[in-house]
Short mmCIF file of C-alpha atoms and ligand atoms in Angstrom, two decimals:
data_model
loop_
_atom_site.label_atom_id
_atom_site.label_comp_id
_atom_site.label_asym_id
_atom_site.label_seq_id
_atom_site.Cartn_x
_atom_site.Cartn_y
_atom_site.Cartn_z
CA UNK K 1 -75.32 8.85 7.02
CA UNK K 2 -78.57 10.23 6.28
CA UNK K 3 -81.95 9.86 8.90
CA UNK K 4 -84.09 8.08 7.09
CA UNK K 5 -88.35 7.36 8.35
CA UNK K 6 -90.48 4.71 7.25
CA UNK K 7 -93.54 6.26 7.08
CA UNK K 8 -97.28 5.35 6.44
CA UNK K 9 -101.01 6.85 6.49
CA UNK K 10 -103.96 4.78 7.52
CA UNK K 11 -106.80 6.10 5.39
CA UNK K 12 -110.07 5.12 7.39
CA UNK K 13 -112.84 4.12 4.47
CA UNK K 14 -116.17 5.08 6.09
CA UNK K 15 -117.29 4.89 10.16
CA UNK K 16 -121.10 4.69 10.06
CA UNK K 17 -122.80 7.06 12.99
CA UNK K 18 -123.70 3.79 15.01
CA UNK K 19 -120.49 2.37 14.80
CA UNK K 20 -118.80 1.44 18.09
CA UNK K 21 -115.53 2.71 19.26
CA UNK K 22 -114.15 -0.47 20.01
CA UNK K 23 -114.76 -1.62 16.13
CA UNK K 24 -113.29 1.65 14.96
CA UNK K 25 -110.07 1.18 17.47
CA UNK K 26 -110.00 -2.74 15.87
CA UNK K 27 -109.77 -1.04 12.14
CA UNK K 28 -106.70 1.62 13.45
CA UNK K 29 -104.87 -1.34 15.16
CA UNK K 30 -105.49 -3.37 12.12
CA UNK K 31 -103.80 -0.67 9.56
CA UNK K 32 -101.11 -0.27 12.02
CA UNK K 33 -100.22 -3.38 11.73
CA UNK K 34 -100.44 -3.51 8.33
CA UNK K 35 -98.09 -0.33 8.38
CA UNK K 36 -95.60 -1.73 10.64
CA UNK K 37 -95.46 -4.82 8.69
CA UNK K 38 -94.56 -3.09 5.90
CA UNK K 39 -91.22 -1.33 7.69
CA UNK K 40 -93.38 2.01 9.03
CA UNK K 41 -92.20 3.75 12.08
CA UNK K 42 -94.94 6.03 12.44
CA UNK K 43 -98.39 5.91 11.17
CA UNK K 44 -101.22 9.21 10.32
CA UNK K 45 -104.13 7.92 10.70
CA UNK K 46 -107.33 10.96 10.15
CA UNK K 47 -109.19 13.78 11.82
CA UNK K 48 -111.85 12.44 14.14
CA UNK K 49 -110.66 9.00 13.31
CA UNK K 50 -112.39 7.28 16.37
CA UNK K 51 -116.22 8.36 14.80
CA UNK K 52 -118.15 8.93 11.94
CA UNK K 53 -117.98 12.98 11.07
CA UNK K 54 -121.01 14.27 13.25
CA UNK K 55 -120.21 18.02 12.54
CA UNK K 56 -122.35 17.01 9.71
CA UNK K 57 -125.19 17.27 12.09
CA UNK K 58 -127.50 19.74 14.17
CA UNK K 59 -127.12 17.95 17.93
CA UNK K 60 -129.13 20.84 20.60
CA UNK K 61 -128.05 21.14 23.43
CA UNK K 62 -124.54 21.13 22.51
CA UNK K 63 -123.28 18.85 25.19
CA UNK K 64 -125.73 15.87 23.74
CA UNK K 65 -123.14 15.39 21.81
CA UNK K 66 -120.83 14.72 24.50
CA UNK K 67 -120.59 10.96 23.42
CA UNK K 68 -118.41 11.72 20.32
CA UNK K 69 -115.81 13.54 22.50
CA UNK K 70 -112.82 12.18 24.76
CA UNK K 71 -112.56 13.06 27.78
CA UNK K 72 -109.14 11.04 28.51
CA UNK K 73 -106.01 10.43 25.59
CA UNK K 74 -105.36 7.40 26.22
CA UNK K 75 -108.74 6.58 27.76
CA UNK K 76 -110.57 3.42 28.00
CA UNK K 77 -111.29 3.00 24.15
CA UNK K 78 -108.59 4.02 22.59
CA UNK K 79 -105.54 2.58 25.63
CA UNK K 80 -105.39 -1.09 23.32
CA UNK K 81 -104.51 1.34 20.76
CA UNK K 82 -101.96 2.75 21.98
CA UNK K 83 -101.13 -0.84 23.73
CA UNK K 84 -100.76 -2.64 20.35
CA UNK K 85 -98.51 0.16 18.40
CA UNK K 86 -96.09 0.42 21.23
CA UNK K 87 -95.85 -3.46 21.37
CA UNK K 88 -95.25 -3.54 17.47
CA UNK K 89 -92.85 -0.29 17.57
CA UNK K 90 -94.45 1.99 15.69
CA UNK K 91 -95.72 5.70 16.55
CA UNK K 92 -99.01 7.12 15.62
CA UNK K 93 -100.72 10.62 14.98
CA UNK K 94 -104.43 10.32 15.77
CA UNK K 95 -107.31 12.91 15.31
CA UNK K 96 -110.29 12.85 18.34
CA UNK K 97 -112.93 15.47 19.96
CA UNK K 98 -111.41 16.55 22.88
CA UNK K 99 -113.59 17.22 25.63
CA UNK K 100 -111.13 19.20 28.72
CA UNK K 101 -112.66 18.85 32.29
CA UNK K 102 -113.25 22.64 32.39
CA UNK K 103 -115.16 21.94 29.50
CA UNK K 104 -113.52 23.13 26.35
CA UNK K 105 -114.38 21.06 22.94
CA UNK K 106 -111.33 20.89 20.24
CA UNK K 107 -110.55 18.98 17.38
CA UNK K 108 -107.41 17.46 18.43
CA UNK K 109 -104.63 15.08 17.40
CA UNK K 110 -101.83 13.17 19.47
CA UNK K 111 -98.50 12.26 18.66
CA UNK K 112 -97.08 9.16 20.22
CA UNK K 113 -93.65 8.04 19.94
CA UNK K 114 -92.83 4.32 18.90
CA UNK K 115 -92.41 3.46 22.97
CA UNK K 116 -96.21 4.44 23.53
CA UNK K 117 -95.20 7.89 24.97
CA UNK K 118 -97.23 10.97 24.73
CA UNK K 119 -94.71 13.50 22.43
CA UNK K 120 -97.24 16.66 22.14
CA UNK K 121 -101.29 17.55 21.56
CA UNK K 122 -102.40 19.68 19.38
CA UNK K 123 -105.65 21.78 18.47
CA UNK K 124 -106.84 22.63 15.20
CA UNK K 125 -105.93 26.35 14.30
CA UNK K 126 -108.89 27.03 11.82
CA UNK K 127 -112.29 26.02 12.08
CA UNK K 128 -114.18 25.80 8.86
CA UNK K 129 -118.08 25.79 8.25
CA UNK K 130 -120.46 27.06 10.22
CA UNK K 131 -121.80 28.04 13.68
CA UNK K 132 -125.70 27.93 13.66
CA UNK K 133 -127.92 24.76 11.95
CA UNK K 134 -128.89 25.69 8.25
CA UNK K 135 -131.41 23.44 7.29
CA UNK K 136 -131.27 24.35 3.39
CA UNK K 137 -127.44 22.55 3.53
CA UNK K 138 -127.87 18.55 2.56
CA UNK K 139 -125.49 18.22 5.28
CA UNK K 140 -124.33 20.96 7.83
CA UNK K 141 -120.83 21.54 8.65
CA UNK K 142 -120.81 22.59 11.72
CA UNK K 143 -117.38 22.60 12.88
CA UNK K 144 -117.64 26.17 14.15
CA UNK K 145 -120.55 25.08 16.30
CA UNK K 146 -118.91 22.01 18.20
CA UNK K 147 -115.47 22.75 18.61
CA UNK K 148 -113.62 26.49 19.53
CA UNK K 149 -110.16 27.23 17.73
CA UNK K 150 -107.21 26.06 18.80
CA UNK K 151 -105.09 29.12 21.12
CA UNK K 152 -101.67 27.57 20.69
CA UNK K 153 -101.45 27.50 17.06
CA UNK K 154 -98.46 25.32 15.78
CA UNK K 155 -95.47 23.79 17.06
CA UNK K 156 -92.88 21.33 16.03
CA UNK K 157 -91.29 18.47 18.59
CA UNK K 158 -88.17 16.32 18.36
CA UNK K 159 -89.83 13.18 17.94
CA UNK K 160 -88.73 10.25 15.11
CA UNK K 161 -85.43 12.10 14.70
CA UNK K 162 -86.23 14.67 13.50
CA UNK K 163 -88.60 17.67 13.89
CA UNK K 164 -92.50 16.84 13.23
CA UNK K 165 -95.50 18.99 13.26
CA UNK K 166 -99.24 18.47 13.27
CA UNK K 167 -102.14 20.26 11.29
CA UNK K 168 -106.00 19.16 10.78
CA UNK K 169 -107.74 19.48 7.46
CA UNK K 170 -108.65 22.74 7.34
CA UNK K 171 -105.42 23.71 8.30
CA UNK K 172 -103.92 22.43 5.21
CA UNK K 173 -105.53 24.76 2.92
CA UNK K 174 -103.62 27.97 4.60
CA UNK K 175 -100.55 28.54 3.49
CA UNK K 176 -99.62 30.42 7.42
CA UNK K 177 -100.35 26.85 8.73
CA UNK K 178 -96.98 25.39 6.74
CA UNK K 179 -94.90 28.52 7.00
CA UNK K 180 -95.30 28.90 10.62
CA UNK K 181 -94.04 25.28 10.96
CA UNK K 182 -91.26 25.88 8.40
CA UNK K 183 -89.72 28.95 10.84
CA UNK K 184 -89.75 25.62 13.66
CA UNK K 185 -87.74 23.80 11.21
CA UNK K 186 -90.41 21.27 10.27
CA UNK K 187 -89.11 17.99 8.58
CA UNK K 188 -92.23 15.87 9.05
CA UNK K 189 -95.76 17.36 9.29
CA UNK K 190 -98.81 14.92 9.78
CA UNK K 191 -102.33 15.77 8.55
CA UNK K 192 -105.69 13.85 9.06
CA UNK K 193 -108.58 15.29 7.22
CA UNK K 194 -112.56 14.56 6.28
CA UNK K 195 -113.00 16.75 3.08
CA UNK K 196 -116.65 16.58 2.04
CA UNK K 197 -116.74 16.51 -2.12
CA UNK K 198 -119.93 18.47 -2.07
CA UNK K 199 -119.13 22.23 -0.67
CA UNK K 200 -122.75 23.71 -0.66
CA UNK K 201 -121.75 27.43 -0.82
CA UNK K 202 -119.85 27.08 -4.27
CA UNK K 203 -120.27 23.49 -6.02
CA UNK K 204 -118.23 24.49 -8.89
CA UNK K 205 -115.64 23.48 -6.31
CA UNK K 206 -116.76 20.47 -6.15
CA UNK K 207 -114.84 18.92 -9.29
CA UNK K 208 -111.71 20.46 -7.43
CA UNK K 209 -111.69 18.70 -4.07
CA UNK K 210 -108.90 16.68 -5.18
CA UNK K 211 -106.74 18.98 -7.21
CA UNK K 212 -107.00 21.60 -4.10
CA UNK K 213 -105.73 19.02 -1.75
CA UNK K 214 -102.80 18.47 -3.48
CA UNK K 215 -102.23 21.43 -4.64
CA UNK K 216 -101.93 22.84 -0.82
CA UNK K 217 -99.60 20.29 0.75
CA UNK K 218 -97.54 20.06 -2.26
CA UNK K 219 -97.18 23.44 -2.11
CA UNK K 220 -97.08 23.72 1.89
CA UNK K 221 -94.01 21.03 1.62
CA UNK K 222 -92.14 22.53 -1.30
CA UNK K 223 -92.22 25.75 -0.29
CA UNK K 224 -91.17 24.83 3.22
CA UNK K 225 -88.78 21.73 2.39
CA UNK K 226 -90.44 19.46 4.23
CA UNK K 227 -92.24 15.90 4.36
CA UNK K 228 -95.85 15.89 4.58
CA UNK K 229 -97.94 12.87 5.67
CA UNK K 230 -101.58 13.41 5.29
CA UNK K 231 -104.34 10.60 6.39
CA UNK K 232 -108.41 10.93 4.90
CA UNK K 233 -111.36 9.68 5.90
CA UNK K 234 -113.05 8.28 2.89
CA UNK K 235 -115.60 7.10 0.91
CA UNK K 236 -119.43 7.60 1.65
CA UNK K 237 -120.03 8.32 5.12
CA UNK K 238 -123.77 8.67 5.98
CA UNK K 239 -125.00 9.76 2.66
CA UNK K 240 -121.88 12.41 2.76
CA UNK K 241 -118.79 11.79 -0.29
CA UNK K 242 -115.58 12.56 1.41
CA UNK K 243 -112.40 12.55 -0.26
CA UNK K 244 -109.66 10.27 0.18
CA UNK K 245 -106.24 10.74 -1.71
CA UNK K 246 -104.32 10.21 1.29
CA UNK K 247 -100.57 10.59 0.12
CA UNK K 248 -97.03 11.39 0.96
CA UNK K 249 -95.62 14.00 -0.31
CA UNK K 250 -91.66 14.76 -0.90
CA UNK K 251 -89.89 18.55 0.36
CA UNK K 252 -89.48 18.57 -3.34
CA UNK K 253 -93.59 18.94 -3.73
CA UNK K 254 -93.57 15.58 -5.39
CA UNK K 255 -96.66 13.01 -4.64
CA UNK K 256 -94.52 9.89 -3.91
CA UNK K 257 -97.56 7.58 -2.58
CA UNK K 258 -100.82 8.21 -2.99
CA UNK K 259 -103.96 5.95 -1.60
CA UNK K 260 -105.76 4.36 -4.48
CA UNK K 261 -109.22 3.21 -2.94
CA UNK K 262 -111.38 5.72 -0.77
CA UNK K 263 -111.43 2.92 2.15
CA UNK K 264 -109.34 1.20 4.64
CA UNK K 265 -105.91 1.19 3.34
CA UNK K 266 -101.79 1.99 3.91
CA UNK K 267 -99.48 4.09 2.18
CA UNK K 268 -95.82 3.62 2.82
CA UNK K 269 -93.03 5.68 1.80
CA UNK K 270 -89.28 5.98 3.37
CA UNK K 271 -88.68 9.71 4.30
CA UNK K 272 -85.03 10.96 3.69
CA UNK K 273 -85.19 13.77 6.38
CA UNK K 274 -82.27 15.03 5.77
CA UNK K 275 -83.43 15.73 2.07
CA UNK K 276 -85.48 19.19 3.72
CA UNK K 277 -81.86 20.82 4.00
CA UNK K 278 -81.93 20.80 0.01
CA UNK K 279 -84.82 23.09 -0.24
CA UNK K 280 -84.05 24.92 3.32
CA UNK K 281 -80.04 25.33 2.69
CA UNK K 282 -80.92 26.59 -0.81
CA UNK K 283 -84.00 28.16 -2.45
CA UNK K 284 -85.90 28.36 0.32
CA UNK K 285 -82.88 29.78 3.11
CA UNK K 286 -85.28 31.13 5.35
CA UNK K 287 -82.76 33.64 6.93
CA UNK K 288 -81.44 34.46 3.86
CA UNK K 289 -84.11 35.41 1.59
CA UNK K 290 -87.30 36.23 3.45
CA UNK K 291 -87.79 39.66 4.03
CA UNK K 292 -90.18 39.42 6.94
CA UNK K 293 -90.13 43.29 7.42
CA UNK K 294 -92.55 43.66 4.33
CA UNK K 295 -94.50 40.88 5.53
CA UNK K 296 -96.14 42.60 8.71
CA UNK K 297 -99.84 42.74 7.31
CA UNK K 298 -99.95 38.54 7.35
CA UNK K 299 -100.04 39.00 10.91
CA UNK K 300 -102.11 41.53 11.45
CA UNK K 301 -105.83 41.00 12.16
CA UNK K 302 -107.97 41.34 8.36
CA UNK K 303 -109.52 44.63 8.44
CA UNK K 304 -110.96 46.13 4.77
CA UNK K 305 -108.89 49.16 5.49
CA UNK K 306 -106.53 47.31 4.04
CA UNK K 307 -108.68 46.27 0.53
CA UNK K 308 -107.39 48.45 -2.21
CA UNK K 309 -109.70 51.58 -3.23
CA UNK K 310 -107.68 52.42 -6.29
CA UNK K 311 -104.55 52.79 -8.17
CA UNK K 312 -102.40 54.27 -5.67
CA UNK K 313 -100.40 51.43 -3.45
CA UNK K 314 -102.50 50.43 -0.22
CA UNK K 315 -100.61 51.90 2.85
CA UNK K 316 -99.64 49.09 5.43
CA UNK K 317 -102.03 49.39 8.45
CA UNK K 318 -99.63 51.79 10.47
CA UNK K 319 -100.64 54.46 8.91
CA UNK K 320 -103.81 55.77 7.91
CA UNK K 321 -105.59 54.68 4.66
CA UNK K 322 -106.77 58.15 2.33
CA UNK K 323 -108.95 57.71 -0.03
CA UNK K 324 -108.03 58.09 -3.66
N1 LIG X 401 -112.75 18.80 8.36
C1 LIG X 401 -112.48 19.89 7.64
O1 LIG X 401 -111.80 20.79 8.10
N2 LIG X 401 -113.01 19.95 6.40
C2 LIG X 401 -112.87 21.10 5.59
C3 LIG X 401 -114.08 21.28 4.79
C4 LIG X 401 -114.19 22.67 4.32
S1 LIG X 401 -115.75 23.08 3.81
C5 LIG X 401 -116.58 23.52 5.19
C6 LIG X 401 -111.67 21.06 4.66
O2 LIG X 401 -110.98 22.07 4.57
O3 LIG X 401 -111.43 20.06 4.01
#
């Protein structure tokens, strides 16, 4: 007998800056129902699904931009939400700005179980872009200005029986993010991500949006023998491309559903949890194969002592670095 998820992920198609929370909340209860129509259990739905992406603009003072933030998970706008997918049965991973009382902004995500209950929070680990406004961008990224790092890193939970884990866009690009959840014993992790097309610092990455974000979680699950569900925000946003390519991906690396519109739409695919144990039992045995005492530098904070100066083997960071 093998535990087997229906899964989906709600790609959002565009939420224009004026767009009310209530409308956005009517889209995310729409998809859900959608998903659990077609047999889902849980749905992914993106980062910052409950706005448009305002990191891609300069707000001063910070806290005028207070409005995009919750204060409250489940609060008033997002409770029929939460309402509607425990009445049709089906859990949810949602991104938001989190707003704490002692006043602490993070770009967060919940995980609710298919009864409507809270299983865990969690704050994205790395915050991309940058901190100050810089006008000669067409659009600013300015993650690094509205929201501080998440201090807990990343966890897994017993939740849909099995073991899940949570990550935010940026988070998917690292490949720490996936193996720190692997060592949990991740099965399931869920992703929600707005991934501009246009990077201003290098545009010759620009063709690559899409082949880096699969290249990442395909890797991330493979390498780590697990599911990964990940949920865009598409389309044109405000002027702003952002990718979509929402898709499921197998422990075995393999794409096996993949959104093909950048708007509103659901990707299904039944997860085989148990098939993690044929990448973690074999090829990828953690405790078998790692040697995690050669590993020490990947968790060691980057200093260019560290950058090669020559030929001669770079000491680990113990011990002194001499030059060539
Ligand atoms: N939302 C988010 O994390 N987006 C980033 C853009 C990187 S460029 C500043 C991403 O990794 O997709």
């Amino acid at each position: 007998m093998t535990r087997h998820l229906v899964v989906a992920a709600a790609q959002l198609g565009p939420v224009a800056r004026d767009e009310p929370r209530p409308a956005v909340v009517e889209r995310l209860i729409a998809l859900g129902r959608d998903a659990a129509r077609r047999g889902a259990e849980l749905v992914v739905f993106p980062e910052l699904a409950l706005t448009t992406f305002f990191p891609r603009w300069w707000t001063e003072p910070l806290d005028a931009a207070d409005h995009w933030f919750e204060t409250d998970m489940p609060g008033p706008a997002t409770r029929p939400l939460f309402e509607a997918a425990a009445s049709l049965g089906i859990g949810f991973f949602l991104g938001y700005a989190e707003l704490t009382p002692d006043g602490h902004r993070y770009n967060s995500a919940v995980l609710v179980e298919r009864d409507g209950t809270v299983v865990g929070n969690f704050r994205k680990v790395h915050i991309p872009g940058h901190e100050g406004n810089e006008p000669w961008r067409p659009f600013q990224h300015l993650e690094r200005y509205y929201f501080e790092p998440g201090p807990a890193g990343f966890s897994v939970w017993n939740a849909f029986g099995g073991r899940v884990g949570m990550m935010l866009c940026n988070d998917r690009r690292w490949s720490e993010t996936y193996r720190v959840m692997g060592l949990l014993g991740a099965e399931l992790i869920c992703c929600g991500y707005n991934t501009p097309v246009h990077y201003p610092p290098d545009p010759s990455q620009d063709i690559l949006a899409g082949f880096h974000n699969q290249l990442v979680m395909q890797a991330g699950a493979y390498q780590n023998g697990t599911w990964i569900v990940a949920a865009a925000k598409g389309g044109v946003e405000e002027g702003s491309e952002l990718l979509a390519q929402s898709s499921i991906i197998a422990p075995s690396g393999q794409i096996v559903a993949q959104a093909l519109t950048t708007g509103d739409e659901v990707i299904v695919a039944d997860c085989d949890l148990d098939w993690c144990d044929r990448y973690k039992k074999t090829l990828f045995d953690f405790a078998r194969y790692r040697r995690p005492e050669v590993y020490t530098l990947i968790a060691e904070p980057h200093s260019p002592a560290h950058a090669p100066t020559g030929r001669e083997p770079v000491p680990p960071p113990s011990e002194p670095a001499v030059a060539p």
